[in-house]
């Protein structure tokens, strides 16, 4: 019997998760997640973990709660570590209590990993402290979505209206008219300030501020929607002085590479004041059969060449799964195509012997040219990658095998989000490989045409060529074909 971790994923900003959440997510065999969980956080899960979306869209529960409960028990029987990942905190309107009880009743061990709740963090990102010495000495977190199987309101609006403290309604946007009307009817002053904050802590955070009297009209006019918190009380005034996170007016940059490969880039761009939209268009699927075959022949090879961070990631996973002892790599020369790949190797305690200064496969082949003759080389790559490098190494006299450790497949999970971003408009889209671009076109379908109004950056000549071939233009290409090059160019270009 495995263990289930009921984990809070925080309110949206992927940096707002706890260290413990990150740790258990990284070792989870299965992740059962909700709609509100940020994609960047999901990508922390290891390659090959079973990812189960039980996403609840308000109004139409896609997987009933009883089924989720049963699923958790079933997965705990199947795996060692199961993570049940929820937005915010699992025990704040997250039904975490029900799940924990069901697990206890079925003898499944569990742990709770609290998260940062949107009830507090989202107002904070909108410059609203939920308590303040002079303005509010309590905060009340209230559901705005009453159970529809009850004919009478469970909320005591008279009591709520009488409270001096801040009221924070979750799940209330659909019911906002009812909430506001009831509070006013029960004596809350009409000029009490109200803020409605949608998609808080994310790059898409929007806030509408009004009073009990006019907030409904303002919300309607603005068109903002779920998920949103409603904050009612004088603390809303603080926003004028300490608001800090709103994204209006920022340039919008689309990144299409997996976020774990773009961490440095995302951080630099955010620090420079850009709004970074992360839409990984490529997903990797490990091909463990290829690893098995390779591991049986490992002794034959003199050189192992890693063509990407993904090769390292899959190798690491596979070594663990097959109890492949690292000592079997003894004596092999290790090459990495770029600095990021070398860094990924370092993380698994392998220091690459050969890393080209110019991060291209041509440069790597040149570096190996003098020594590779007559040697056996394994190129660890994707099913469609590494061709050019392999050809060059063969020309230099190496006996080269391709080890296709993983497939690149289009990541359809981001389809709706991607299209939404294209419709909203972008200033720049960055592509770091032909597949990041080709899959975007495939996933977006007709909406891909919207990309024609966006400036496009290709990391290097190969990617650029792929984009041009599809009839799109390339506006920018950095001199250095890596993260540093991209950052330098964006800073220069504005
Ligand atoms: N357990 C969660 C709440 C789940 S209920 C927590 O602790 O945050 C879902 C509600 O949370 C949404 O209807 C909305 O009111 C609020 N919410 C969650 N994430 C939000 C976000 N990023 N911005 C605004 N509201 C959010």
XYZ file of C-alpha atoms and ligand atoms in Angstrom:
520
model
C 0.000 0.000 0.000
C 1.386 3.400 -1.000
C 0.860 6.783 0.577
C -1.297 9.644 -0.616
C -0.097 13.210 -0.179
C -2.878 15.790 -0.204
C -0.912 18.725 -1.492
C -1.672 22.412 -1.895
C -0.241 23.835 -5.106
C -0.664 27.471 -4.120
C -2.718 30.132 -5.854
C -1.153 30.115 -9.325
C 2.308 31.645 -9.378
C 4.471 28.514 -9.718
C 6.975 29.925 -7.253
C 4.339 29.952 -4.538
C 4.536 26.271 -3.715
C 6.201 24.851 -0.665
C 9.467 22.958 -0.672
C 7.632 19.910 0.597
C 5.086 20.095 -2.223
C 7.912 20.240 -4.729
C 9.711 17.323 -3.120
C 6.730 14.964 -3.054
C 5.664 15.996 -6.545
C 9.088 15.103 -7.888
C 8.880 11.598 -6.505
C 5.187 10.940 -7.201
C 4.281 7.894 -9.290
C 0.837 9.331 -9.960
C -0.480 12.875 -9.737
C -4.216 13.469 -9.483
C -4.728 17.171 -10.149
C -7.366 19.858 -10.355
C -8.124 22.431 -12.991
C -6.636 25.320 -11.031
C -3.163 23.834 -10.820
C -0.571 25.686 -12.852
C 1.015 23.758 -15.711
C 4.481 24.798 -14.690
C 3.930 23.080 -11.359
C 2.673 19.907 -13.039
C 5.836 19.750 -15.077
C 7.803 19.187 -11.869
C 6.534 15.616 -11.859
C 9.010 13.050 -13.056
C 8.938 11.714 -16.576
C 6.623 8.742 -16.785
C 4.478 9.674 -13.753
C 0.821 8.985 -14.390
C -0.911 12.363 -14.675
C -4.638 12.262 -14.003
C -6.754 15.333 -14.641
C -9.878 15.366 -12.521
C -10.300 19.061 -13.351
C -13.446 20.580 -12.081
C -14.854 23.305 -14.217
C -17.354 25.322 -12.182
C -20.863 24.168 -12.871
C -19.869 20.933 -14.542
C -17.919 18.612 -12.317
C -16.017 16.440 -14.728
C -15.164 13.733 -12.223
C -17.549 13.356 -9.271
C -15.969 13.610 -5.830
C -16.846 10.000 -4.913
C -14.973 8.849 -7.960
C -11.933 10.934 -7.048
C -12.005 9.377 -3.572
C -12.084 5.889 -5.033
C -9.393 6.749 -7.564
C -7.066 7.835 -4.747
C -7.501 4.538 -2.946
C -7.010 2.603 -6.142
C -3.825 4.503 -7.054
C -2.465 4.060 -3.532
C -2.835 0.290 -4.021
C -1.047 0.530 -7.347
C 1.790 2.941 -6.523
C 4.090 3.928 -3.719
C 3.634 7.692 -3.871
C 0.420 9.351 -5.002
C 0.020 13.113 -5.002
C -3.420 14.651 -4.896
C -2.683 18.181 -6.052
C -5.130 20.980 -5.400
C -5.137 24.712 -6.002
C -4.317 26.889 -2.987
C -4.583 24.984 0.271
C -6.177 21.509 0.300
C -8.288 22.249 3.369
C -9.644 25.640 2.295
C -12.709 24.805 0.225
C -10.665 22.095 -1.407
C -12.617 19.069 -0.178
C -9.336 17.819 1.222
C -11.099 16.942 4.461
C -13.476 14.601 2.672
C -10.662 12.924 0.801
C -8.582 12.478 3.952
C -11.560 10.933 5.731
C -12.215 8.518 2.880
C -8.548 7.497 2.873
C -8.593 6.937 6.631
C -11.765 4.833 6.333
C -10.047 2.693 3.717
C -6.824 2.298 5.657
C -4.719 4.314 3.242
C -1.889 6.268 4.873
C -1.779 9.943 3.957
C -0.052 13.224 4.690
C -1.345 16.752 4.294
C 0.907 19.322 2.670
C -0.708 22.712 3.232
C -0.470 25.321 0.507
C -0.725 29.073 0.209
C -4.410 29.808 -0.096
C -5.746 32.132 -2.762
C -7.930 33.727 -0.097
C -4.897 35.526 1.288
C -2.317 35.429 -1.502
C -4.512 36.743 -4.319
C -5.509 39.903 -2.428
C -1.830 40.316 -1.483
C -0.833 40.246 -5.155
C -3.440 42.922 -5.765
C -1.945 45.115 -3.039
C -4.645 44.311 -0.478
C -3.618 43.103 2.988
C -6.524 41.081 4.376
C -5.972 42.566 7.830
C -4.583 45.939 8.797
C -4.127 47.478 12.213
C -6.274 50.515 11.465
C -8.757 49.058 9.001
C -9.641 45.482 9.806
C -8.880 43.202 12.697
C -10.269 39.955 11.313
C -10.630 38.139 8.043
C -13.458 35.788 7.136
C -13.163 33.340 4.286
C -16.573 32.495 2.910
C -17.869 30.281 0.144
C -19.768 32.137 -2.553
C -20.954 28.904 -4.031
C -23.580 27.400 -1.856
C -24.434 23.766 -2.223
C -27.246 23.609 -4.705
C -28.814 20.595 -2.958
C -29.875 22.870 -0.112
C -32.927 25.050 -0.560
C -32.013 27.410 2.244
C -28.900 29.566 2.299
C -26.265 28.178 4.644
C -24.753 31.628 4.926
C -25.934 33.928 7.636
C -25.757 37.196 5.730
C -26.993 39.141 8.721
C -24.007 38.013 10.741
C -21.623 38.523 7.815
C -22.911 42.039 7.155
C -22.400 42.932 10.792
C -18.729 41.967 10.866
C -16.163 44.748 10.979
C -13.444 42.553 9.431
C -12.566 41.758 5.833
C -14.798 39.348 3.948
C -13.171 37.174 1.313
C -15.515 35.183 -0.893
C -14.153 32.289 -2.911
C -16.108 30.740 -5.771
C -18.360 33.772 -5.685
C -18.133 35.432 -9.060
C -21.233 33.771 -10.476
C -23.203 34.669 -7.379
C -21.822 38.154 -6.922
C -25.167 39.870 -7.389
C -26.760 37.712 -4.718
C -23.856 38.228 -2.305
C -23.789 41.987 -2.721
C -27.561 42.311 -2.496
C -27.793 40.229 0.672
C -24.979 42.124 2.392
C -26.528 45.491 1.544
C -29.965 44.295 2.588
C -28.574 43.209 5.936
C -26.986 46.534 6.708
C -23.547 46.656 5.096
C -22.916 50.196 3.858
C -23.297 50.646 0.116
C -20.032 52.535 -0.145
C -18.011 49.647 1.342
C -15.135 49.043 -1.093
C -15.013 45.774 -2.999
C -12.280 44.274 -5.159
C -12.723 41.366 -7.507
C -9.427 39.782 -8.489
C -9.347 37.256 -11.260
C -6.538 34.789 -11.976
C -4.543 36.277 -9.159
C -0.769 35.754 -8.851
C -0.566 34.703 -12.505
C 0.531 36.831 -15.448
C -3.154 37.327 -16.207
C -4.191 38.837 -12.918
C -6.894 41.463 -13.339
C -8.583 43.473 -10.644
C -11.815 45.410 -10.685
C -12.473 47.780 -7.800
C -15.769 49.343 -6.845
C -18.235 49.541 -3.974
C -21.102 47.305 -2.938
C -23.254 49.648 -5.008
C -21.512 49.472 -8.356
C -19.247 46.405 -8.314
C -21.685 44.140 -10.177
C -21.954 46.561 -13.076
C -18.160 46.992 -13.178
C -17.532 43.254 -13.139
C -19.967 42.790 -15.988
C -18.399 45.575 -18.036
C -14.883 44.273 -17.506
C -15.835 40.743 -18.513
C -13.528 39.189 -15.899
C -14.345 35.673 -14.812
C -13.237 32.603 -12.945
C -11.278 31.948 -10.875
C -11.754 35.077 -8.836
C -11.826 36.165 -5.227
C -14.066 38.921 -3.925
C -12.632 41.063 -1.148
C -14.992 43.300 0.772
C -13.810 45.839 3.329
C -11.798 48.987 3.859
C -8.497 47.179 3.305
C -9.279 47.420 -0.417
C -8.254 51.118 -0.204
C -4.674 50.047 0.515
C -4.347 48.929 -3.046
C -3.978 52.521 -4.260
C -0.812 52.826 -2.242
C 0.691 49.347 -2.340
C -0.609 47.701 -5.529
C 2.365 46.129 -7.279
C 1.656 43.084 -9.427
C -0.776 44.183 -12.125
C 0.389 43.252 -15.578
C -1.260 45.959 -17.662
C 1.006 47.476 -20.260
C 3.698 44.804 -19.964
C 5.031 43.195 -23.096
C 3.776 39.652 -23.531
C 6.298 36.991 -24.459
C 5.327 33.439 -25.364
C 7.733 30.655 -24.444
C 7.155 27.283 -26.025
C 9.851 25.176 -24.432
C 9.233 23.076 -21.325
C 9.308 25.408 -18.332
C 11.870 23.319 -16.465
C 14.249 23.987 -19.351
C 13.413 27.670 -19.354
C 13.641 28.452 -15.653
C 16.560 30.825 -16.065
C 15.039 32.502 -19.081
C 11.641 32.918 -17.434
C 13.244 34.447 -14.367
C 15.382 36.907 -16.335
C 12.477 37.988 -18.485
C 10.243 38.490 -15.467
C 12.954 40.453 -13.707
C 13.173 42.662 -16.793
C 9.460 43.390 -16.388
C 8.066 41.186 -19.121
C 4.931 39.146 -18.820
C 6.031 35.624 -19.592
C 3.470 33.205 -20.960
C 4.633 29.645 -20.768
C 3.003 27.275 -23.247
C 5.154 24.169 -23.661
C 4.134 22.805 -27.046
C 6.306 19.710 -26.833
C 5.896 16.837 -24.458
C 8.361 14.029 -24.095
C 7.473 10.396 -23.809
C 10.254 8.088 -22.691
C 11.059 5.028 -24.777
C 12.284 2.684 -22.117
C 12.802 -0.132 -24.621
C 15.549 1.926 -26.257
C 17.224 2.366 -22.889
C 17.073 -1.332 -22.148
C 18.697 -2.206 -25.452
C 21.348 0.446 -24.871
C 22.053 -0.689 -21.327
C 22.745 -4.212 -22.536
C 25.399 -2.902 -24.929
C 26.816 -0.202 -22.688
C 30.229 -1.848 -22.461
C 30.838 -1.479 -26.186
C 30.759 2.297 -26.170
C 33.684 4.675 -25.817
C 31.625 7.861 -26.026
C 28.170 8.857 -24.846
C 26.792 12.009 -26.437
C 23.806 13.794 -24.897
C 21.891 15.886 -27.365
C 19.536 17.637 -24.949
C 18.432 18.129 -21.370
C 15.659 15.641 -22.068
C 18.135 12.872 -22.895
C 19.652 13.415 -19.471
C 16.271 13.508 -17.760
C 15.086 10.256 -19.340
C 18.423 8.536 -18.743
C 18.261 9.507 -15.079
C 14.733 8.120 -14.743
C 15.574 4.949 -16.624
C 18.734 4.318 -14.600
C 16.626 4.485 -11.488
C 13.850 2.273 -12.835
C 16.210 -0.397 -14.149
C 18.572 -0.238 -11.194
C 21.306 0.645 -13.638
C 24.395 1.259 -11.575
C 26.269 4.440 -12.420
C 29.601 2.566 -12.198
C 28.758 1.034 -15.560
C 29.524 4.427 -17.082
C 33.099 4.223 -15.821
C 35.697 5.144 -18.409
C 33.252 6.465 -20.979
C 33.854 9.887 -22.411
C 30.817 12.067 -22.065
C 29.825 14.859 -24.438
C 26.995 17.372 -24.109
C 25.675 19.481 -26.951
C 25.222 22.618 -24.875
C 25.728 24.251 -21.518
C 22.193 23.422 -20.343
C 22.723 19.745 -21.114
C 26.082 19.797 -19.331
C 24.416 21.412 -16.319
C 21.678 18.756 -16.304
C 24.407 16.105 -16.318
C 26.130 17.804 -13.407
C 22.926 17.569 -11.449
C 23.163 13.797 -11.723
C 26.834 13.934 -10.823
C 28.293 13.449 -14.276
C 30.798 16.066 -15.461
C 30.852 16.227 -19.252
C 34.287 15.972 -20.853
C 33.310 17.682 -24.075
C 31.044 20.755 -24.318
C 31.337 23.020 -27.348
C 31.617 26.772 -26.782
C 29.223 27.399 -29.653
C 26.241 25.294 -28.705
C 25.549 23.558 -31.977
C 25.883 19.961 -33.059
C 28.319 21.081 -35.772
C 30.613 22.557 -33.167
C 30.414 19.402 -31.091
C 31.228 17.216 -34.083
C 34.256 19.453 -34.809
C 35.479 19.113 -31.250
C 35.247 15.346 -31.446
C 36.631 15.099 -34.999
C 40.225 14.372 -34.070
C 39.540 11.657 -31.520
C 36.430 9.845 -32.679
C 37.933 7.813 -35.495
C 37.390 4.100 -34.982
C 35.582 4.719 -31.687
C 32.104 3.558 -30.728
C 29.713 6.380 -29.996
C 26.168 6.314 -28.613
C 24.116 9.448 -29.279
C 21.334 9.694 -26.721
C 18.580 11.712 -28.292
C 14.943 11.795 -29.373
C 13.453 9.650 -32.109
C 13.760 12.523 -34.561
C 16.850 14.256 -33.176
C 20.568 13.993 -33.593
C 20.663 13.168 -37.317
C 23.059 15.913 -38.298
C 25.409 15.175 -35.435
C 25.401 11.448 -36.180
C 26.157 12.059 -39.826
C 29.085 14.348 -38.983
C 30.537 11.945 -36.438
C 30.318 9.120 -38.971
C 32.123 11.310 -41.496
C 34.893 11.677 -38.954
C 35.210 7.899 -38.794
C 33.191 7.089 -35.657
C 30.931 4.046 -35.340
C 27.811 5.785 -34.215
C 24.573 4.347 -32.806
C 21.508 6.393 -32.216
C 19.757 5.715 -28.908
C 16.260 7.186 -29.291
C 15.494 7.602 -25.591
C 12.274 9.556 -26.064
C 9.623 10.731 -28.481
C 8.642 14.331 -28.874
C 4.875 14.605 -29.078
C 2.574 17.630 -29.336
C 1.328 18.742 -25.949
C -2.394 19.051 -26.564
C -3.003 19.794 -22.889
C -2.180 23.436 -23.509
C -4.428 23.840 -26.564
C -7.183 26.007 -25.046
C -4.728 28.098 -23.117
C -2.535 28.626 -26.153
C -5.411 29.717 -28.361
C -6.625 32.072 -25.660
C -3.173 33.670 -25.531
C -2.983 34.021 -29.306
C -6.375 35.711 -29.310
C -5.371 38.078 -26.506
C -2.307 39.030 -28.513
C 1.423 38.622 -28.026
C 4.419 40.845 -28.604
C 6.946 38.097 -29.138
C 7.052 34.301 -29.479
C 10.294 32.411 -28.877
C 11.041 29.058 -30.480
C 13.989 26.997 -29.381
C 13.671 24.025 -31.719
C 11.794 23.111 -34.890
C 9.344 20.975 -32.867
C 8.389 23.820 -30.538
C 7.226 25.693 -33.626
C 5.788 22.846 -35.688
C 3.756 21.533 -32.774
C 2.398 24.976 -32.017
C 1.068 25.153 -35.550
C -0.398 21.671 -35.205
C -1.993 22.306 -31.813
C -3.381 25.762 -32.581
C -4.977 24.664 -35.894
C -6.631 27.626 -37.647
C -5.756 29.932 -34.763
C -2.074 29.547 -35.670
C -2.653 32.299 -38.219
C -2.781 34.744 -35.335
C 0.942 34.163 -35.007
C 1.444 36.142 -38.193
C 0.936 39.372 -36.223
C 3.505 38.376 -33.620
C 7.251 38.986 -33.805
C 9.034 35.660 -33.901
C 12.420 34.752 -32.479
C 14.232 31.560 -33.493
C 17.088 30.375 -31.297
C 19.285 29.382 -34.227
C 19.485 28.630 -37.942
C 17.842 25.187 -37.826
C 14.783 26.475 -35.989
C 14.661 29.533 -38.224
C 14.674 27.339 -41.321
C 11.768 25.258 -39.979
C 9.712 28.390 -39.338
C 10.410 29.845 -42.787
C 9.482 26.540 -44.403
C 6.013 26.795 -42.908
C 5.610 30.228 -44.489
C 6.087 32.310 -41.341
C 8.683 35.037 -40.911
C 11.540 35.156 -38.444
C 12.204 38.589 -36.987
C 14.988 37.874 -34.551
C 17.802 35.377 -34.034
C 20.401 35.720 -31.276
C 24.118 35.562 -31.999
C 24.618 32.978 -29.286
C 22.166 30.150 -29.713
C 21.327 29.729 -26.039
C 19.472 31.303 -23.131
C 22.081 33.999 -22.606
C 21.905 34.899 -26.269
C 18.129 35.185 -26.115
C 18.209 37.368 -23.010
C 20.900 39.651 -24.453
C 18.948 40.104 -27.668
C 15.673 40.828 -25.907
C 17.321 43.381 -23.654
C 18.872 45.101 -26.655
C 15.761 44.889 -28.771
C 13.405 46.056 -25.980
N -8.251 25.519 -2.028
C -8.264 26.728 -2.778
C -9.672 27.213 -3.030
C -10.484 26.280 -3.874
S -12.041 26.918 -4.243
C -7.405 27.776 -2.081
O -7.014 27.588 -0.938
O -7.092 28.784 -2.716
C -11.735 27.668 -5.794
C -11.798 29.159 -5.654
O -10.568 29.680 -5.202
C -12.069 29.899 -6.943
O -13.433 29.911 -7.284
C -11.588 31.269 -6.590
O -12.517 31.946 -5.794
C -10.384 30.966 -5.722
N -9.118 30.988 -6.491
C -8.241 29.986 -6.615
N -7.176 30.384 -7.336
C -7.395 31.677 -7.655
C -6.656 32.651 -8.384
N -5.464 32.377 -8.928
N -7.186 33.885 -8.522
C -8.370 34.189 -7.990
N -9.110 33.301 -7.297
C -8.624 32.072 -7.112
